[in-house]
Amino acid sequence: MTVMDKIVQHIQSLPESLQAEVLDFVEYLEAKMGKNEADWTAFSLSSAMRGMEDGPPLYTAQDLKESFK
């Protein structure tokens, strides 16, 4: 029996009010997981850019404009 099967079996035996609490907890875990991923992404970007803040810009605003001719 998989973990998912065991979870479903336990949840099905609970009254609906407690099933709602389980759902709240699952949604909390999902939000927590998403927050950690966002934190990791910000950390990774700041680590990648470390030391480049004080250097001269590589591109000007004009370089970044698209030109369609």
GROMACS .gro file of C-alpha atoms in nm:
model
   69
    1MET     CA    1   0.000   0.000   0.000
    2THR     CA    2   0.144   0.337  -0.099
    3VAL     CA    3   0.164   0.641   0.126
    4MET     CA    4  -0.110   0.805  -0.082
    5ASP     CA    5  -0.337   0.502  -0.031
    6LYS     CA    6  -0.279   0.514   0.345
    7ILE     CA    7  -0.352   0.888   0.357
    8VAL     CA    8  -0.674   0.846   0.159
    9GLN     CA    9  -0.782   0.558   0.381
   10HIS     CA   10  -0.730   0.763   0.697
   11ILE     CA   11  -0.897   1.074   0.556
   12GLN     CA   12  -1.202   0.879   0.443
   13SER     CA   13  -1.256   0.755   0.798
   14LEU     CA   14  -1.262   1.109   0.940
   15PRO     CA   15  -1.574   1.322   0.976
   16GLU     CA   16  -1.606   1.599   0.718
   17SER     CA   17  -1.508   1.870   0.967
   18LEU     CA   18  -1.173   1.700   1.026
   19GLN     CA   19  -1.130   1.637   0.653
   20ALA     CA   20  -1.156   2.015   0.613
   21GLU     CA   21  -0.875   2.056   0.866
   22VAL     CA   22  -0.661   1.810   0.672
   23LEU     CA   23  -0.727   2.011   0.356
   24ASP     CA   24  -0.624   2.331   0.535
   25PHE     CA   25  -0.301   2.166   0.645
   26VAL     CA   26  -0.225   2.038   0.295
   27GLU     CA   27  -0.284   2.386   0.151
   28TYR     CA   28  -0.054   2.529   0.420
   29LEU     CA   29   0.219   2.283   0.319
   30GLU     CA   30   0.176   2.374  -0.047
   31ALA     CA   31   0.203   2.745   0.031
   32LYS     CA   32   0.508   2.682   0.250
   33MET     CA   33   0.671   2.482  -0.027
   34GLY     CA   34   0.601   2.758  -0.280
   35LYS     CA   35   0.744   3.020  -0.045
   36ASN     CA   36   1.062   2.820   0.000
   37GLU     CA   37   1.102   2.789  -0.376
   38ALA     CA   38   1.055   3.165  -0.415
   39ASP     CA   39   1.312   3.228  -0.140
   40TRP     CA   40   1.557   2.989  -0.307
   41THR     CA   41   1.507   3.160  -0.645
   42ALA     CA   42   1.578   3.502  -0.495
   43PHE     CA   43   1.885   3.365  -0.315
   44SER     CA   44   2.013   3.201  -0.634
   45LEU     CA   45   1.971   3.519  -0.835
   46SER     CA   46   2.140   3.734  -0.572
   47SER     CA   47   2.426   3.484  -0.549
   48ALA     CA   48   2.469   3.480  -0.926
   49MET     CA   49   2.478   3.860  -0.942
   50ARG     CA   50   2.708   3.904  -0.641
   51GLY     CA   51   2.995   4.137  -0.722
   52MET     CA   52   2.831   4.277  -1.032
   53GLU     CA   53   2.636   4.552  -0.853
   54ASP     CA   54   2.923   4.801  -0.851
   55GLY     CA   55   3.058   4.727  -1.198
   56PRO     CA   56   2.981   4.928  -1.508
   57PRO     CA   57   2.655   4.838  -1.681
   58LEU     CA   58   2.697   4.597  -1.969
   59TYR     CA   59   2.407   4.742  -2.167
   60THR     CA   60   2.246   5.083  -2.202
   61ALA     CA   61   1.872   5.142  -2.216
   62GLN     CA   62   1.912   5.197  -2.590
   63ASP     CA   63   2.075   4.853  -2.626
   64LEU     CA   64   1.772   4.694  -2.467
   65LYS     CA   65   1.510   4.852  -2.693
   66GLU     CA   66   1.370   4.631  -2.965
   67SER     CA   67   1.381   4.754  -3.317
   68PHE     CA   68   1.138   4.633  -3.583
   69LYS     CA   69   1.220   4.744  -3.935
   0.00000   0.00000   0.00000
